[in-house]
CSV table of N, CA and C in Angstrom, one decimal:
chain,number,residue,atom,x,y,z
A,1,UNK,N,0.9,-1.2,0.0
A,1,UNK,CA,0.0,0.0,0.0
A,1,UNK,C,0.9,1.2,0.0
A,2,UNK,N,0.6,2.2,-0.9
A,2,UNK,CA,1.4,3.4,-1.0
A,2,UNK,C,0.8,4.5,-0.1
A,3,UNK,N,1.6,5.2,0.6
A,3,UNK,CA,1.1,6.4,1.4
A,3,UNK,C,0.9,7.6,0.5
A,4,UNK,N,-0.1,8.4,0.8
A,4,UNK,CA,-0.3,9.6,0.0
A,4,UNK,C,0.9,10.5,0.2
A,5,UNK,N,1.1,11.4,-0.8
A,5,UNK,CA,2.2,12.3,-0.6
A,5,UNK,C,2.0,13.2,0.6
A,6,UNK,N,3.0,13.4,1.5
A,6,UNK,CA,2.9,14.2,2.6
A,6,UNK,C,2.2,13.5,3.8
A,7,UNK,N,1.7,12.3,3.6
A,7,UNK,CA,1.0,11.6,4.7
A,7,UNK,C,2.0,11.0,5.7
A,8,UNK,N,1.6,10.8,6.9
A,8,UNK,CA,2.5,10.2,7.9
A,8,UNK,C,2.4,8.7,7.6
A,9,UNK,N,3.6,8.0,7.5
A,9,UNK,CA,3.6,6.6,7.3
A,9,UNK,C,3.0,5.8,8.4
A,10,UNK,N,2.2,4.8,8.1
A,10,UNK,CA,1.6,4.0,9.2
A,10,UNK,C,2.6,2.9,9.7
A,11,UNK,N,2.3,2.4,10.9
A,11,UNK,CA,3.2,1.4,11.4
A,11,UNK,C,3.0,0.1,10.6
A,12,UNK,N,4.1,-0.6,10.3
A,12,UNK,CA,4.0,-1.8,9.5
A,12,UNK,C,4.3,-3.1,10.3
A,13,UNK,N,4.0,-4.2,9.8
A,13,UNK,CA,4.2,-5.4,10.5
A,13,UNK,C,5.7,-5.6,10.8
A,14,UNK,N,6.0,-5.9,12.0
A,14,UNK,CA,7.4,-6.1,12.4
A,14,UNK,C,8.4,-5.1,11.9
A,15,UNK,N,8.1,-3.8,12.2
A,15,UNK,CA,8.9,-2.7,11.7
A,15,UNK,C,10.3,-2.9,12.2
A,16,UNK,N,11.3,-2.7,11.4
A,16,UNK,CA,12.7,-2.8,11.8
A,16,UNK,C,13.2,-1.5,12.3
A,17,UNK,N,13.6,-1.4,13.5
A,17,UNK,CA,14.1,-0.1,14.1
A,17,UNK,C,15.5,-0.4,14.6
A,18,UNK,N,16.5,0.4,14.3
A,18,UNK,CA,17.9,0.2,14.8
A,18,UNK,C,17.9,0.4,16.3
A,19,UNK,N,18.6,-0.4,17.1
A,19,UNK,CA,18.8,-0.1,18.5
A,19,UNK,C,20.2,0.5,18.7
A,20,UNK,N,20.6,0.6,19.9
A,20,UNK,CA,21.9,1.2,20.2
A,20,UNK,C,23.1,0.4,19.7
A,21,UNK,N,22.9,-0.9,19.5
A,21,UNK,CA,24.0,-1.8,19.0
A,21,UNK,C,24.0,-1.8,17.5
A,22,UNK,N,24.6,-2.8,17.0
A,22,UNK,CA,24.7,-2.9,15.5
A,22,UNK,C,23.6,-3.7,14.9
A,23,UNK,N,22.7,-4.2,15.7
A,23,UNK,CA,21.6,-5.1,15.2
A,23,UNK,C,20.3,-4.3,15.1
A,24,UNK,N,19.4,-4.8,14.4
A,24,UNK,CA,18.0,-4.2,14.3
A,24,UNK,C,17.1,-5.0,15.2
A,25,UNK,N,16.1,-4.2,15.8
A,25,UNK,CA,15.1,-4.8,16.6
A,25,UNK,C,13.8,-4.8,15.8
A,26,UNK,N,13.0,-5.8,16.0
A,26,UNK,CA,11.7,-5.9,15.3
A,26,UNK,C,10.6,-5.5,16.3
A,27,UNK,N,9.6,-4.8,15.8
A,27,UNK,CA,8.5,-4.4,16.6
A,27,UNK,C,7.2,-4.7,15.9
A,28,UNK,N,6.1,-4.9,16.7
A,28,UNK,CA,4.8,-5.0,16.2
A,28,UNK,C,3.9,-3.8,16.7
A,29,UNK,N,3.1,-3.3,15.8
A,29,UNK,CA,2.2,-2.3,16.2
A,29,UNK,C,0.9,-2.9,16.8
A,30,UNK,N,0.0,-2.1,17.4
A,30,UNK,CA,-1.2,-2.6,18.0
A,30,UNK,C,-2.0,-3.3,16.8
A,31,UNK,N,-2.1,-2.6,15.7
A,31,UNK,CA,-2.8,-3.1,14.5
A,31,UNK,C,-2.3,-4.5,14.1
A,32,UNK,N,-0.9,-4.6,14.0
A,32,UNK,CA,-0.3,-5.8,13.6
A,32,UNK,C,-0.7,-7.0,14.5
A,33,UNK,N,-0.7,-6.7,15.9
A,33,UNK,CA,-1.1,-7.8,16.8
A,33,UNK,C,-2.5,-8.1,16.8
A,34,UNK,N,-3.4,-7.1,16.5
A,34,UNK,CA,-4.8,-7.4,16.4
A,34,UNK,C,-5.1,-8.3,15.2
A,35,UNK,N,-4.4,-8.1,14.1
A,35,UNK,CA,-4.5,-8.9,12.9
A,35,UNK,C,-3.9,-10.3,13.2
A,36,UNK,N,-2.8,-10.3,13.8
A,36,UNK,CA,-2.1,-11.6,14.1
A,36,UNK,C,-3.0,-12.5,15.0
A,37,UNK,N,-3.5,-12.0,16.1
A,37,UNK,CA,-4.3,-12.8,17.0
A,37,UNK,C,-5.8,-12.7,16.8
A,38,UNK,N,-6.2,-12.0,15.7
A,38,UNK,CA,-7.6,-11.9,15.4
A,38,UNK,C,-8.5,-11.4,16.6
A,39,UNK,N,-8.1,-10.3,17.2
A,39,UNK,CA,-8.8,-9.8,18.3
A,39,UNK,C,-8.8,-8.2,18.3
A,40,UNK,N,-9.5,-7.6,19.2
A,40,UNK,CA,-9.5,-6.1,19.2
A,40,UNK,C,-8.3,-5.6,20.1
A,41,UNK,N,-8.0,-4.4,20.0
A,41,UNK,CA,-7.0,-3.8,20.8
A,41,UNK,C,-7.4,-3.8,22.3
A,42,UNK,N,-8.7,-3.8,22.5
A,42,UNK,CA,-9.1,-3.8,23.9
A,42,UNK,C,-8.8,-5.2,24.5
A,43,UNK,N,-9.0,-6.3,23.7
A,43,UNK,CA,-8.6,-7.6,24.1
A,43,UNK,C,-7.1,-7.7,24.5
A,44,UNK,N,-6.3,-7.1,23.7
A,44,UNK,CA,-4.8,-7.1,24.0
A,44,UNK,C,-4.6,-6.5,25.4
A,45,UNK,N,-5.2,-5.4,25.6
A,45,UNK,CA,-5.0,-4.7,26.9
A,45,UNK,C,-5.6,-5.5,28.1
A,46,UNK,N,-6.7,-6.2,27.8
A,46,UNK,CA,-7.3,-7.0,28.9
A,46,UNK,C,-6.4,-8.2,29.2
A,47,UNK,N,-5.7,-8.8,28.1
A,47,UNK,CA,-4.8,-9.9,28.3
A,47,UNK,C,-3.6,-9.4,29.1
A,48,UNK,N,-3.2,-8.2,29.1
A,48,UNK,CA,-2.1,-7.7,29.8
A,48,UNK,C,-2.4,-7.7,31.3
A,49,UNK,N,-3.6,-7.8,31.7
A,49,UNK,CA,-4.0,-7.7,33.1
A,49,UNK,C,-4.2,-9.2,33.7
A,50,UNK,N,-4.1,-10.2,32.9
A,50,UNK,CA,-4.3,-11.6,33.3
A,50,UNK,C,-3.3,-11.9,34.4
A,51,UNK,N,-3.7,-12.8,35.3
A,51,UNK,CA,-2.8,-13.3,36.4
A,51,UNK,C,-1.8,-14.3,35.7
A,52,UNK,N,-2.3,-15.3,35.0
A,52,UNK,CA,-1.5,-16.3,34.4
A,52,UNK,C,-1.1,-15.9,33.0
A,53,UNK,N,0.2,-15.8,32.7
A,53,UNK,CA,0.8,-15.5,31.4
A,53,UNK,C,0.2,-14.2,30.9
A,54,UNK,N,0.4,-13.1,31.6
A,54,UNK,CA,-0.1,-11.8,31.0
A,54,UNK,C,0.6,-11.4,29.7
A,55,UNK,N,-0.1,-10.8,28.9
A,55,UNK,CA,0.4,-10.3,27.6
A,55,UNK,C,1.4,-9.2,27.9
A,56,UNK,N,2.6,-9.2,27.2
A,56,UNK,CA,3.6,-8.2,27.5
A,56,UNK,C,3.1,-6.8,27.2
A,57,UNK,N,3.6,-5.8,28.0
A,57,UNK,CA,3.2,-4.4,27.8
A,57,UNK,C,4.1,-3.9,26.6
A,58,UNK,N,3.6,-2.8,25.9
A,58,UNK,CA,4.3,-2.3,24.8
A,58,UNK,C,5.6,-1.7,25.3
A,59,UNK,N,6.7,-1.9,24.6
A,59,UNK,CA,8.0,-1.3,25.0
A,59,UNK,C,8.1,0.1,24.6
A,60,UNK,N,7.3,0.6,23.7
A,60,UNK,CA,7.3,2.0,23.3
A,60,UNK,C,5.9,2.5,23.2
A,61,UNK,N,5.5,3.5,24.0
A,61,UNK,CA,4.2,4.0,24.0
A,61,UNK,C,4.2,5.5,23.5
A,62,UNK,N,3.4,5.7,22.6
A,62,UNK,CA,3.3,7.1,22.0
A,62,UNK,C,1.9,7.6,22.1
A,63,UNK,N,1.8,8.8,22.7
A,63,UNK,CA,0.5,9.4,22.8
A,63,UNK,C,0.0,9.8,21.4
A,64,UNK,N,-1.2,9.4,21.1
A,64,UNK,CA,-1.8,9.8,19.8
A,64,UNK,C,-1.2,9.1,18.6
A,65,UNK,N,-0.4,8.0,18.9
A,65,UNK,CA,0.1,7.2,17.8
A,65,UNK,C,0.1,5.8,18.2
A,66,UNK,N,0.7,4.9,17.4
A,66,UNK,CA,0.7,3.5,17.7
A,66,UNK,C,1.7,3.1,18.7
A,67,UNK,N,1.3,2.2,19.6
A,67,UNK,CA,2.3,1.6,20.5
A,67,UNK,C,3.1,0.5,19.8
A,68,UNK,N,4.3,0.2,20.3
A,68,UNK,CA,5.1,-0.8,19.6
A,68,UNK,C,5.5,-1.8,20.7
A,69,UNK,N,5.4,-3.1,20.3
A,69,UNK,CA,5.7,-4.2,21.1
A,69,UNK,C,7.0,-4.9,20.5
A,70,UNK,N,7.9,-5.3,21.4
A,70,UNK,CA,9.1,-6.0,21.0
A,70,UNK,C,8.7,-7.4,20.4
A,71,UNK,N,9.1,-7.7,19.2
A,71,UNK,CA,8.8,-9.0,18.6
A,71,UNK,C,9.2,-10.2,19.4
A,72,UNK,N,10.4,-10.1,20.1
A,72,UNK,CA,10.9,-11.1,20.9
A,72,UNK,C,10.0,-11.4,22.1
A,73,UNK,N,9.5,-10.3,22.7
A,73,UNK,CA,8.6,-10.5,23.9
A,73,UNK,C,7.3,-11.2,23.5
A,74,UNK,N,6.8,-10.8,22.3
A,74,UNK,CA,5.6,-11.4,21.8
A,74,UNK,C,5.8,-12.9,21.5
A,75,UNK,N,7.0,-13.2,20.9
A,75,UNK,CA,7.3,-14.6,20.6
A,75,UNK,C,7.4,-15.5,21.8
A,76,UNK,N,8.0,-15.0,22.9
A,76,UNK,CA,8.1,-15.7,24.2
A,76,UNK,C,6.8,-15.9,24.8
A,77,UNK,N,5.9,-14.8,24.7
A,77,UNK,CA,4.6,-14.9,25.3
A,77,UNK,C,3.8,-16.0,24.5
A,78,UNK,N,3.9,-16.0,23.2
A,78,UNK,CA,3.2,-16.9,22.4
A,78,UNK,C,3.6,-18.4,22.7
A,79,UNK,N,4.9,-18.6,22.9
A,79,UNK,CA,5.3,-20.0,23.3
A,79,UNK,C,4.7,-20.4,24.6
A,80,UNK,N,4.7,-19.5,25.6
A,80,UNK,CA,4.1,-19.8,26.9
A,80,UNK,C,2.6,-20.1,26.8
A,81,UNK,N,2.0,-19.3,26.0
A,81,UNK,CA,0.5,-19.4,25.8
A,81,UNK,C,0.2,-20.8,25.2
A,82,UNK,N,1.0,-21.2,24.2
A,82,UNK,CA,0.8,-22.5,23.5
A,82,UNK,C,0.9,-23.6,24.6
A,83,UNK,N,2.0,-23.5,25.4
A,83,UNK,CA,2.2,-24.5,26.4
A,83,UNK,C,1.0,-24.5,27.4
A,84,UNK,N,0.6,-23.4,27.8
A,84,UNK,CA,-0.5,-23.2,28.8
A,84,UNK,C,-1.8,-23.9,28.2
A,85,UNK,N,-2.1,-23.6,26.9
A,85,UNK,CA,-3.3,-24.1,26.3
A,85,UNK,C,-3.2,-25.6,26.1
A,86,UNK,N,-2.0,-26.1,25.7
A,86,UNK,CA,-1.8,-27.5,25.5
A,86,UNK,C,-2.0,-28.3,26.8
A,87,UNK,N,-1.5,-27.7,27.9
A,87,UNK,CA,-1.6,-28.3,29.3
A,87,UNK,C,-3.1,-28.3,29.6
A,88,UNK,N,-3.8,-27.2,29.4
A,88,UNK,CA,-5.3,-27.1,29.7
A,88,UNK,C,-6.1,-28.2,28.9
A,89,UNK,N,-5.8,-28.3,27.6
A,89,UNK,CA,-6.5,-29.2,26.7
A,89,UNK,C,-6.2,-30.6,27.1
A,90,UNK,N,-4.9,-31.0,27.4
A,90,UNK,CA,-4.6,-32.4,27.8
A,90,UNK,C,-5.2,-32.7,29.1
A,91,UNK,N,-5.3,-31.7,30.0
A,91,UNK,CA,-5.9,-31.9,31.3
A,91,UNK,C,-7.5,-32.1,31.2
A,92,UNK,N,-8.1,-31.4,30.3
A,92,UNK,CA,-9.5,-31.6,30.1
A,92,UNK,C,-9.9,-32.9,29.4
A,93,UNK,N,-8.9,-33.4,28.5
A,93,UNK,CA,-9.2,-34.7,27.9
A,93,UNK,C,-9.0,-35.8,28.9
A,94,UNK,N,-8.1,-35.7,29.8
A,94,UNK,CA,-7.9,-36.6,30.9
A,94,UNK,C,-9.1,-36.7,31.8
A,95,UNK,N,-9.7,-35.6,32.0
A,95,UNK,CA,-10.9,-35.5,32.9
A,95,UNK,C,-12.1,-36.2,32.1
A,96,UNK,N,-12.1,-36.0,30.8
A,96,UNK,CA,-13.3,-36.6,30.1
A,96,UNK,C,-13.1,-38.1,29.8
A,97,UNK,N,-11.8,-38.5,29.8
A,97,UNK,CA,-11.5,-39.9,29.4
A,97,UNK,C,-11.6,-40.8,30.6
């Protein structure tokens, strides 16, 4: 998608932003995460308040703009969430069986 001339560029999926070292850090915007997890932004912020495996907070917060989440934090949360769901599913199967 092309931005209109003079328009502010939108946040993109896993935007690459240089950090203080020689490497690049990947970030997700709120919109990226909503599309990835098929949920609303409100759901993301509700998941941040969970007791078990809370969703990571954005590492960069911008008033009036998009928040950015570290891609590594999201990856680690997703691994824990998959484990948590697999444990819950296998536990419910054992109860049914």
